[in-house]
Amino acid sequence: MIRRKTLNECIQELKQDENIVNWHEIPPVPAAAVPLPDDLHQGLAAALRKKGIPELYTHQLSTFEAVRRGEDVTAVTPTASGKTLCYNLPVLQEIAEDPSARALYLFPTKALSQDQLSELTDMIDHMELNVKSFTYDGDTPSNVRQLVRKAGNIVITNPDMLHSAILPHHTKWISLFENLKYIVIDELHTYRGVFGSHVGNVIRRLKRLCAYYGSSPTFICTSATIANPQELAAMLTGRQMTLIDNNGAPRGRRHLAFYNPPVVHKELNIRRSPVKVVNELAASFLEEKIQTIVFARSRVRVEIILSHLQELIKDEYTKRSIRGYRGGYLPKQRRDIEQSLRSGETIGVVSTNALELGVDIGQLQVCVMTGYPGSIASSWQQAGRAGRRQEESLVVMVAGSSPLDQYVFSHPEYFFEAPPESARLNKDNLIILADHLKCAAYELPFSRGSGFDDLPAEDTEELLEYLVESRVIHERSSTWYWMNDAFPAHNISLRSAAQENVVIIDQSVPGESRVIGEMDTFSAMTLLHEEAIYLHEGVQHQVEELDWEEKKAYVREVEVDYYTDANLAVRLSVLEVDREKQMAEASVQYGDVMVSAMATIFKKIKLESFENVGSGPIHLPEQELHTNALMLEFTEELFGSLGEDDIEQVLLGASHVLQYIASVHVMCDRSDLHSVPEVKAPHNQLPTIFLYDRYPGGIGLADRLYHDADTVLQKAASYIAGCPCSHGCPSCTGMAEAELAVKDWTIYLLEAAGGKVTK
Amino acid sequence: MSLKKKLARMKTHLQEEPAPAPAPENLPDVSPLEKYGFVPFYLDETPSLRRRTVYEVSRAFRERMERVVENWKEAPDHPLKHEQAVEQLMFFDTETTGLSTGAGTFIFLIGYARLTGDGLEVTQHFLEGPEKEAPFLGGFLDDFQASDVIVSYNGKSFDWPQVKSRHQFLRRELPRLPESGHIDLLHAARRFWKHELPSCRLAVIEEHVLRKPRTNDTPGALAPLLYFDYMETGKTEELTGIFDHHDQDVRTLMELYVLLSEKVLQLDTLRSADHAAAAHWWEKAGSPAHAEDHWRQAFEADPRSSYRLRYAMMLQKRKKKQEALALLLPCLQDRSPSPEVMDELAKLLEHEEKDSERALRAVQRGLDAAPDSRTMAKLRKRADRLQKKTGGLGL
């Protein structure tokens, strides 16, 4: 009988691999524990002991004490540090003392709520106290809903449900609002960007209704490690926060390996595809039955890797043993996957960062990342998936050719020493704000002189006046009333600023069409155009018809050996320049822009060789986006005698690297921030690079970049200068062959804009 | 009923005069709505608008209504049952600013019809503006008793929850909502006409069942928009259509209630489908005796239909196995018998008559008649068992 290798043996083997460019070992950390506090309710203390928790970690106690003092708190809780006790303890204590007290738990997804409920129920059972806790989401049967409204001490839900089902129907939830003592916000770090900006406004509405019903709940937030948890929580809730960051949880030994695939084309500095490397690495662990999670950045990659892995070891395992997990799956499918992971039936998972969130999927031993996840915080979140229970674990990050990946791999100290990124949100994004002001007016009339939570009365009134003009509210006796037959919350999705989603309908079985997922319209332009190959659960589907009017994509299962990749053509016009500053020989501006985007063509790319095997046009209407941008404006003199084509090359190079460096800097998804170069920008007729927020109204990214322009330019210049290639490569300037010394020109350009090269 | 309220009610002959309540200072201008019969009345300081209209009622209709209530007194429990005074039935409806049931939908017209000594009285309260919601809703509640029974059309899921929601905003200013009984005629109408009418909207029922198609009606769907227009311009002309529509709705409800009760109580001539609907409903209401009676009549009116089977099953349920057997047995000779009937018959033959051979023949005929998969499975199972009993006589 062949003995399977242990994880440790695999680790020792991997260490010898010549492609490992950096091996980092994090020693185990013992627990910092303290006795249960004296004033802890007896039932609660007894329950903890029965569950085998005789003492608390330091951060759990600190949170408990701060909440008891009535402070709003934000606790920084890395993966597997027992964060749920941070909020469950003070909440259960309060309910034990006052059975009428109620708490609202917000989790970013439904799956997380389900997990939380089972954990909470277990605790309550041990307490022998009559505490009623319920999840309230789209799946809650209507006969249970009534009970939840009237009697749930703890209501566990998600922001979407709060937004569209609870707040607009608050008259059915009076006893919750009147007695609301605590609002728990778990996974705080996920509330950034568009989603965070929406949820910040949902919380404004929630606080407004609480005030109406006479309650003033305390906020308890928990966050993964980011640079500004306290600031983010304050932005989200409009409250000053007490920060708790004395994590006392123990940690097992963890190995972090940086795997840089070998260069296969020396001239062009092209490396072997990380997807292939990940396939092999993951297969080598799965063959030893070592539970492994593979992260990939995009949905398409998830599906490609999934089908490879399933193919590779299909003889040995049933299909269920390796599964995909990503945002586009419907909730039921996702819960099924989570369940089978916990039971051990599934040993391998390929996921997008949907699984970054603290869904409890039990113990995984190895985590393999396809490319740098885009942010330090996100990397640690994904790495936390391995070795949750104090055992040895391995995290392998496989670099792609992108500037970002190569930057991180050539500067591992950046990864291990730099402070993690900060998360941003912009509650006052006008489009998002106006939408939620409508919802707020629907929920409760506004009287003159009152603000919208922390939005001053003056601004609130101005916006309300606008809504009067658009005939949705009506002012009478100094009060604004909702006067429209619409239900505003239904038209507003918290997950995208672009409000409308394309529904994906599978019509493989005649007469049994079914909805298998949905996607925002902007992504749909490039992923669901006609003839696109859309992958779902590893199964290829071809888009047969995209009904853009109705926002429906009809797909059918196919079996082909290629995937599709679409191009997006973008035009920019500047509406207004709000701020401007001179940086060395360039000018940096911040203002409003209109982006017009149109999907142009798509390419068919062979799965095996990544060759281009065909292409076709895309006929979709242009989409417009009104947003904020940073503009980096150069003088023509800087380029000397270069012709327009050459100038374009140089700008492309600089914009390529800037987009990557900037998105790292502001901690956003690469697709949240776009960069576009213009040789003669329409507003100034000068060579200009635009960096814009990809959401209507902006979410504060360009704003932040304007503020930190010097740092960003410096990082960009240093990165290119440090790239080992000679004339520019896909990893830095984004281009391989060039007669022009694009690399030198790009460095020159960035330096001219004040970005000093540092080593 | 308090004397004051009684008095207030009797006073209402056709159009009401302005209430002689102590008017507050700075009496507001006479509302332009007065020309449509709305007059301000005062509960507290703020006036609200109300219109009372009394229609003449034919002697025949009054007799029908009285007969219905008399008959309900004798009948077992049923969702339509009402055995108190006819006056306590409030035929109720609202017009709202939208169809969603959330906090931002206002009721702007609320009212009801009653049959009083004077005739058919329609009371309508109109919301002049959202700031006057307290006197508006308060006025409605003022002549409302806990012993009154609401009769509505879809009011259980829409209108009444909406009243509750609005009441929550004003709960500190208004008395509690009475826990009145509630009869929802939409459910009743669906039982009788779901299969034959394109929809069970009240207007459709009016046209096809009551044979009173409306002319010049303002569709209910327009109501919110007309009200928003009024909010903006203050012009009231367009509102009259809604007032009349609402007035017509509540009066129709009264007629519909009488008609439905007559069907369920067999005071009217019933078609076989009506009997079937009534039978189903009695079955659900827990009165098998009434259900049996209706199934019998449904069957007698239409013997070739599935009613025979339903009637037989009801007979069995009531332990009248021999009658059930006698009812189904002739079907054995049918040229193409119903598989379901054959299954039921086989069951009776096997267990009541202990006649396995004839039971087997029934099964055989059932199987020959191309049953659906469920009946097929049942028949096959029965066939297997019977074959064992009869010693393997082949099929």
PDB file of C-alpha atoms in Angstrom, chain A residues 50-264:
ATOM      1  CA  LYS A  50     -19.616  23.762  29.405  1.00  0.00           C
ATOM      2  CA  LYS A  51     -18.449  24.580  25.915  1.00  0.00           C
ATOM      3  CA  GLY A  52     -14.855  24.234  27.098  1.00  0.00           C
ATOM      4  CA  ILE A  53     -14.088  27.947  27.275  1.00  0.00           C
ATOM      5  CA  PRO A  54     -12.842  28.559  30.839  1.00  0.00           C
ATOM      6  CA  GLU A  55     -11.181  31.862  29.987  1.00  0.00           C
ATOM      7  CA  LEU A  56     -11.273  34.609  27.398  1.00  0.00           C
ATOM      8  CA  TYR A  57      -8.694  35.979  25.014  1.00  0.00           C
ATOM      9  CA  THR A  58      -7.583  39.486  25.861  1.00  0.00           C
ATOM     10  CA  HIS A  59      -9.410  41.133  22.964  1.00  0.00           C
ATOM     11  CA  GLN A  60     -12.652  39.405  23.874  1.00  0.00           C
ATOM     12  CA  LEU A  61     -12.501  40.783  27.400  1.00  0.00           C
ATOM     13  CA  SER A  62     -11.574  44.285  26.229  1.00  0.00           C
ATOM     14  CA  THR A  63     -14.535  44.329  23.859  1.00  0.00           C
ATOM     15  CA  PHE A  64     -16.879  43.089  26.567  1.00  0.00           C
ATOM     16  CA  GLU A  65     -15.733  45.780  28.972  1.00  0.00           C
ATOM     17  CA  ALA A  66     -15.884  48.603  26.457  1.00  0.00           C
ATOM     18  CA  VAL A  67     -19.380  47.643  25.307  1.00  0.00           C
ATOM     19  CA  ARG A  68     -20.507  47.444  28.925  1.00  0.00           C
ATOM     20  CA  ARG A  69     -19.284  50.997  29.371  1.00  0.00           C
ATOM     21  CA  GLY A  70     -21.625  51.955  26.546  1.00  0.00           C
ATOM     22  CA  GLU A  71     -18.931  52.620  23.966  1.00  0.00           C
ATOM     23  CA  ASP A  72     -19.265  51.855  20.279  1.00  0.00           C
ATOM     24  CA  VAL A  73     -16.429  49.476  19.518  1.00  0.00           C
ATOM     25  CA  THR A  74     -14.504  48.103  16.588  1.00  0.00           C
ATOM     26  CA  ALA A  75     -12.536  44.937  17.284  1.00  0.00           C
ATOM     27  CA  VAL A  76      -9.820  43.788  14.934  1.00  0.00           C
ATOM     28  CA  THR A  77     -10.127  40.039  14.747  1.00  0.00           C
ATOM     29  CA  PRO A  78      -8.000  37.979  12.368  1.00  0.00           C
ATOM     30  CA  THR A  79      -9.391  34.703  11.057  1.00  0.00           C
ATOM     31  CA  ALA A  80     -10.067  32.130  13.785  1.00  0.00           C
ATOM     32  CA  SER A  81      -9.552  34.435  16.732  1.00  0.00           C
ATOM     33  CA  GLY A  82     -12.926  33.811  18.337  1.00  0.00           C
ATOM     34  CA  LYS A  83     -14.485  37.016  17.153  1.00  0.00           C
ATOM     35  CA  THR A  84     -18.065  35.889  17.643  1.00  0.00           C
ATOM     36  CA  LEU A  85     -17.618  35.983  21.399  1.00  0.00           C
ATOM     37  CA  CYS A  86     -16.632  39.637  21.081  1.00  0.00           C
ATOM     38  CA  TYR A  87     -20.224  40.474  20.303  1.00  0.00           C
ATOM     39  CA  ASN A  88     -22.153  37.486  21.595  1.00  0.00           C
ATOM     40  CA  LEU A  89     -20.938  38.007  25.166  1.00  0.00           C
ATOM     41  CA  PRO A  90     -22.096  41.591  25.685  1.00  0.00           C
ATOM     42  CA  VAL A  91     -25.306  40.973  23.728  1.00  0.00           C
ATOM     43  CA  LEU A  92     -26.286  37.836  25.632  1.00  0.00           C
ATOM     44  CA  GLN A  93     -25.332  39.495  28.907  1.00  0.00           C
ATOM     45  CA  GLU A  94     -27.684  42.367  28.132  1.00  0.00           C
ATOM     46  CA  ILE A  95     -30.542  40.038  27.192  1.00  0.00           C
ATOM     47  CA  ALA A  96     -29.956  37.960  30.322  1.00  0.00           C
ATOM     48  CA  GLU A  97     -30.315  41.124  32.383  1.00  0.00           C
ATOM     49  CA  ASP A  98     -33.188  42.557  30.369  1.00  0.00           C
ATOM     50  CA  PRO A  99     -35.219  39.990  28.425  1.00  0.00           C
ATOM     51  CA  SER A 100     -36.937  42.707  26.398  1.00  0.00           C
ATOM     52  CA  ALA A 101     -33.603  43.851  24.952  1.00  0.00           C
ATOM     53  CA  ARG A 102     -33.050  43.192  21.270  1.00  0.00           C
ATOM     54  CA  ALA A 103     -30.059  43.089  18.975  1.00  0.00           C
ATOM     55  CA  LEU A 104     -29.613  43.207  15.228  1.00  0.00           C
ATOM     56  CA  TYR A 105     -26.737  41.272  13.638  1.00  0.00           C
ATOM     57  CA  LEU A 106     -25.638  42.241  10.164  1.00  0.00           C
ATOM     58  CA  PHE A 107     -23.570  39.897   8.046  1.00  0.00           C
ATOM     59  CA  PRO A 108     -22.594  40.729   4.502  1.00  0.00           C
ATOM     60  CA  THR A 109     -24.027  37.481   3.145  1.00  0.00           C
ATOM     61  CA  LYS A 110     -26.837  35.097   3.888  1.00  0.00           C
ATOM     62  CA  ALA A 111     -24.454  32.155   4.251  1.00  0.00           C
ATOM     63  CA  LEU A 112     -22.702  33.893   7.123  1.00  0.00           C
ATOM     64  CA  SER A 113     -26.008  34.506   8.895  1.00  0.00           C
ATOM     65  CA  GLN A 114     -26.810  30.800   8.779  1.00  0.00           C
ATOM     66  CA  ASP A 115     -23.457  29.948  10.344  1.00  0.00           C
ATOM     67  CA  GLN A 116     -23.904  32.508  13.016  1.00  0.00           C
ATOM     68  CA  LEU A 117     -27.329  31.257  13.952  1.00  0.00           C
ATOM     69  CA  SER A 118     -26.137  27.716  14.615  1.00  0.00           C
ATOM     70  CA  GLU A 119     -23.267  28.979  16.749  1.00  0.00           C
ATOM     71  CA  LEU A 120     -25.532  31.290  18.690  1.00  0.00           C
ATOM     72  CA  THR A 121     -28.182  28.636  19.202  1.00  0.00           C
ATOM     73  CA  ASP A 122     -25.574  26.290  20.614  1.00  0.00           C
ATOM     74  CA  MET A 123     -24.453  28.939  23.085  1.00  0.00           C
ATOM     75  CA  ILE A 124     -28.012  29.795  24.097  1.00  0.00           C
ATOM     76  CA  ASP A 125     -28.850  26.127  24.668  1.00  0.00           C
ATOM     77  CA  HIS A 126     -25.942  25.868  27.054  1.00  0.00           C
ATOM     78  CA  MET A 127     -27.089  29.023  28.845  1.00  0.00           C
ATOM     79  CA  GLU A 128     -30.497  27.637  29.732  1.00  0.00           C
ATOM     80  CA  LEU A 129     -31.966  31.037  29.124  1.00  0.00           C
ATOM     81  CA  ASN A 130     -34.919  31.877  26.968  1.00  0.00           C
ATOM     82  CA  VAL A 131     -33.232  33.897  24.244  1.00  0.00           C
ATOM     83  CA  LYS A 132     -34.875  33.819  20.847  1.00  0.00           C
ATOM     84  CA  SER A 133     -32.623  34.248  17.871  1.00  0.00           C
ATOM     85  CA  PHE A 134     -33.644  34.016  14.243  1.00  0.00           C
ATOM     86  CA  THR A 135     -32.243  34.635  10.836  1.00  0.00           C
ATOM     87  CA  TYR A 136     -34.358  36.912   8.704  1.00  0.00           C
ATOM     88  CA  ASP A 137     -33.649  36.666   5.024  1.00  0.00           C
ATOM     89  CA  GLY A 138     -35.315  35.885   1.732  1.00  0.00           C
ATOM     90  CA  ASP A 139     -35.654  32.221   2.760  1.00  0.00           C
ATOM     91  CA  THR A 140     -37.511  32.867   5.998  1.00  0.00           C
ATOM     92  CA  PRO A 141     -41.019  31.369   5.660  1.00  0.00           C
ATOM     93  CA  SER A 142     -43.810  33.889   6.072  1.00  0.00           C
ATOM     94  CA  ASN A 143     -45.300  32.244   9.158  1.00  0.00           C
ATOM     95  CA  VAL A 144     -41.930  32.507  10.919  1.00  0.00           C
ATOM     96  CA  ARG A 145     -41.486  36.122   9.862  1.00  0.00           C
ATOM     97  CA  GLN A 146     -44.251  37.290  12.142  1.00  0.00           C
ATOM     98  CA  LEU A 147     -42.584  35.580  15.086  1.00  0.00           C
ATOM     99  CA  VAL A 148     -39.199  37.103  14.259  1.00  0.00           C
ATOM    100  CA  ARG A 149     -40.709  40.579  14.117  1.00  0.00           C
ATOM    101  CA  LYS A 150     -42.567  40.310  17.363  1.00  0.00           C
ATOM    102  CA  ALA A 151     -40.309  38.186  19.529  1.00  0.00           C
ATOM    103  CA  GLY A 152     -36.773  37.786  18.207  1.00  0.00           C
ATOM    104  CA  ASN A 153     -34.234  38.926  20.785  1.00  0.00           C
ATOM    105  CA  ILE A 154     -31.528  38.571  18.204  1.00  0.00           C
ATOM    106  CA  VAL A 155     -32.368  39.096  14.564  1.00  0.00           C
ATOM    107  CA  ILE A 156     -29.650  37.971  12.185  1.00  0.00           C
ATOM    108  CA  THR A 157     -29.852  39.415   8.719  1.00  0.00           C
ATOM    109  CA  ASN A 158     -27.886  41.054   5.918  1.00  0.00           C
ATOM    110  CA  PRO A 159     -27.789  44.658   4.722  1.00  0.00           C
ATOM    111  CA  ASP A 160     -29.848  43.883   1.621  1.00  0.00           C
ATOM    112  CA  MET A 161     -32.675  42.492   3.697  1.00  0.00           C
ATOM    113  CA  LEU A 162     -32.464  45.389   6.145  1.00  0.00           C
ATOM    114  CA  HIS A 163     -32.631  47.748   3.187  1.00  0.00           C
ATOM    115  CA  SER A 164     -35.497  46.222   1.261  1.00  0.00           C
ATOM    116  CA  ALA A 165     -37.569  44.272   3.782  1.00  0.00           C
ATOM    117  CA  ILE A 166     -37.091  45.560   7.317  1.00  0.00           C
ATOM    118  CA  LEU A 167     -36.670  49.333   7.129  1.00  0.00           C
ATOM    119  CA  PRO A 168     -39.450  50.008   4.585  1.00  0.00           C
ATOM    120  CA  HIS A 169     -41.798  47.886   6.703  1.00  0.00           C
ATOM    121  CA  HIS A 170     -40.744  49.252  10.061  1.00  0.00           C
ATOM    122  CA  THR A 171     -44.306  49.582  11.312  1.00  0.00           C
ATOM    123  CA  LYS A 172     -44.319  45.792  11.554  1.00  0.00           C
ATOM    124  CA  TRP A 173     -41.084  45.805  13.573  1.00  0.00           C
ATOM    125  CA  ILE A 174     -41.931  48.254  16.298  1.00  0.00           C
ATOM    126  CA  SER A 175     -40.865  46.084  19.191  1.00  0.00           C
ATOM    127  CA  LEU A 176     -37.460  45.561  17.573  1.00  0.00           C
ATOM    128  CA  PHE A 177     -36.871  49.256  16.987  1.00  0.00           C
ATOM    129  CA  GLU A 178     -38.132  50.331  20.377  1.00  0.00           C
ATOM    130  CA  ASN A 179     -35.896  47.917  22.245  1.00  0.00           C
ATOM    131  CA  LEU A 180     -32.845  47.813  20.028  1.00  0.00           C
ATOM    132  CA  LYS A 181     -29.747  47.849  22.225  1.00  0.00           C
ATOM    133  CA  TYR A 182     -27.018  46.549  19.951  1.00  0.00           C
ATOM    134  CA  ILE A 183     -26.215  46.544  16.283  1.00  0.00           C
ATOM    135  CA  VAL A 184     -23.498  44.062  15.405  1.00  0.00           C
ATOM    136  CA  ILE A 185     -21.627  44.553  12.159  1.00  0.00           C
ATOM    137  CA  ASP A 186     -19.423  41.592  11.372  1.00  0.00           C
ATOM    138  CA  GLU A 187     -16.833  41.572   8.562  1.00  0.00           C
ATOM    139  CA  LEU A 188     -16.616  45.355   8.730  1.00  0.00           C
ATOM    140  CA  HIS A 189     -13.780  45.404   6.178  1.00  0.00           C
ATOM    141  CA  THR A 190     -16.174  44.219   3.448  1.00  0.00           C
ATOM    142  CA  TYR A 191     -18.160  47.442   3.711  1.00  0.00           C
ATOM    143  CA  ARG A 192     -16.019  49.477   1.375  1.00  0.00           C
ATOM    144  CA  GLY A 193     -16.419  50.927  -2.066  1.00  0.00           C
ATOM    145  CA  VAL A 194     -19.889  50.961  -3.558  1.00  0.00           C
ATOM    146  CA  PHE A 195     -21.251  48.357  -1.214  1.00  0.00           C
ATOM    147  CA  GLY A 196     -19.910  50.187   1.846  1.00  0.00           C
ATOM    148  CA  SER A 197     -21.263  53.490   0.573  1.00  0.00           C
ATOM    149  CA  HIS A 198     -24.702  51.947   0.191  1.00  0.00           C
ATOM    150  CA  VAL A 199     -24.624  50.234   3.563  1.00  0.00           C
ATOM    151  CA  GLY A 200     -23.457  53.455   5.236  1.00  0.00           C
ATOM    152  CA  ASN A 201     -26.688  54.994   4.006  1.00  0.00           C
ATOM    153  CA  VAL A 202     -28.769  52.002   5.073  1.00  0.00           C
ATOM    154  CA  ILE A 203     -27.316  52.551   8.541  1.00  0.00           C
ATOM    155  CA  ARG A 204     -28.255  56.226   8.366  1.00  0.00           C
ATOM    156  CA  ARG A 205     -31.817  55.094   7.721  1.00  0.00           C
ATOM    157  CA  LEU A 206     -31.652  52.548  10.514  1.00  0.00           C
ATOM    158  CA  LYS A 207     -30.406  55.125  13.010  1.00  0.00           C
ATOM    159  CA  ARG A 208     -33.087  57.554  11.918  1.00  0.00           C
ATOM    160  CA  LEU A 209     -35.827  55.011  12.602  1.00  0.00           C
ATOM    161  CA  CYS A 210     -34.254  54.056  15.943  1.00  0.00           C
ATOM    162  CA  ALA A 211     -34.338  57.714  16.941  1.00  0.00           C
ATOM    163  CA  TYR A 212     -37.980  57.874  15.891  1.00  0.00           C
ATOM    164  CA  TYR A 213     -38.804  54.897  18.080  1.00  0.00           C
ATOM    165  CA  GLY A 214     -36.736  56.213  20.950  1.00  0.00           C
ATOM    166  CA  SER A 215     -33.762  53.843  20.950  1.00  0.00           C
ATOM    167  CA  SER A 216     -30.075  54.556  20.545  1.00  0.00           C
ATOM    168  CA  PRO A 217     -28.275  51.271  19.969  1.00  0.00           C
ATOM    169  CA  THR A 218     -24.582  50.670  20.529  1.00  0.00           C
ATOM    170  CA  PHE A 219     -22.535  49.473  17.551  1.00  0.00           C
ATOM    171  CA  ILE A 220     -20.185  46.499  17.826  1.00  0.00           C
ATOM    172  CA  CYS A 221     -18.063  45.976  14.720  1.00  0.00           C
ATOM    173  CA  THR A 222     -15.504  43.310  13.978  1.00  0.00           C
ATOM    174  CA  SER A 223     -12.995  43.598  11.191  1.00  0.00           C
ATOM    175  CA  ALA A 224     -10.163  41.713   9.552  1.00  0.00           C
ATOM    176  CA  THR A 225      -6.798  43.434   9.604  1.00  0.00           C
ATOM    177  CA  ILE A 226      -6.874  46.618   7.564  1.00  0.00           C
ATOM    178  CA  ALA A 227      -5.067  49.911   8.107  1.00  0.00           C
ATOM    179  CA  ASN A 228      -8.069  51.925   9.257  1.00  0.00           C
ATOM    180  CA  PRO A 229     -10.718  49.776  10.943  1.00  0.00           C
ATOM    181  CA  GLN A 230     -11.613  52.533  13.381  1.00  0.00           C
ATOM    182  CA  GLU A 231     -11.972  55.132  10.661  1.00  0.00           C
ATOM    183  CA  LEU A 232     -13.948  52.800   8.412  1.00  0.00           C
ATOM    184  CA  ALA A 233     -16.367  51.937  11.215  1.00  0.00           C
ATOM    185  CA  ALA A 234     -16.806  55.618  11.990  1.00  0.00           C
ATOM    186  CA  MET A 235     -17.518  56.366   8.333  1.00  0.00           C
ATOM    187  CA  LEU A 236     -19.973  53.496   8.125  1.00  0.00           C
ATOM    188  CA  THR A 237     -21.905  54.148  11.327  1.00  0.00           C
ATOM    189  CA  GLY A 238     -21.398  57.854  11.892  1.00  0.00           C
ATOM    190  CA  ARG A 239     -20.173  57.115  15.429  1.00  0.00           C
ATOM    191  CA  GLN A 240     -16.818  57.560  17.141  1.00  0.00           C
ATOM    192  CA  MET A 241     -15.337  54.148  17.791  1.00  0.00           C
ATOM    193  CA  THR A 242     -13.243  52.572  20.510  1.00  0.00           C
ATOM    194  CA  LEU A 243     -10.612  50.395  18.855  1.00  0.00           C
ATOM    195  CA  ILE A 244      -9.861  46.945  20.279  1.00  0.00           C
ATOM    196  CA  ASP A 245      -6.787  45.409  18.715  1.00  0.00           C
ATOM    197  CA  ASN A 246      -5.128  43.368  21.450  1.00  0.00           C
ATOM    198  CA  ASN A 247      -5.669  40.017  19.769  1.00  0.00           C
ATOM    199  CA  GLY A 248      -5.014  37.235  22.257  1.00  0.00           C
ATOM    200  CA  ALA A 249      -5.790  34.199  20.121  1.00  0.00           C
ATOM    201  CA  PRO A 250      -3.102  31.559  19.547  1.00  0.00           C
ATOM    202  CA  ARG A 251      -1.853  30.652  16.080  1.00  0.00           C
ATOM    203  CA  GLY A 252      -0.265  27.564  14.590  1.00  0.00           C
ATOM    204  CA  ARG A 253       2.971  27.570  12.596  1.00  0.00           C
ATOM    205  CA  ARG A 254       2.336  28.945   9.162  1.00  0.00           C
ATOM    206  CA  HIS A 255       4.484  28.739   6.049  1.00  0.00           C
ATOM    207  CA  LEU A 256       4.143  31.316   3.316  1.00  0.00           C
ATOM    208  CA  ALA A 257       5.772  30.411   0.032  1.00  0.00           C
ATOM    209  CA  PHE A 258       6.116  32.798  -2.896  1.00  0.00           C
ATOM    210  CA  TYR A 259       6.225  30.822  -6.113  1.00  0.00           C
ATOM    211  CA  ASN A 260       7.304  32.776  -9.168  1.00  0.00           C
ATOM    212  CA  PRO A 261       6.735  30.692 -12.311  1.00  0.00           C
ATOM    213  CA  PRO A 262       9.857  30.322 -14.478  1.00  0.00           C
ATOM    214  CA  VAL A 263      10.522  32.760 -17.309  1.00  0.00           C
ATOM    215  CA  VAL A 264       9.712  31.047 -20.575  1.00  0.00           C
TER     216      VAL A 264
END
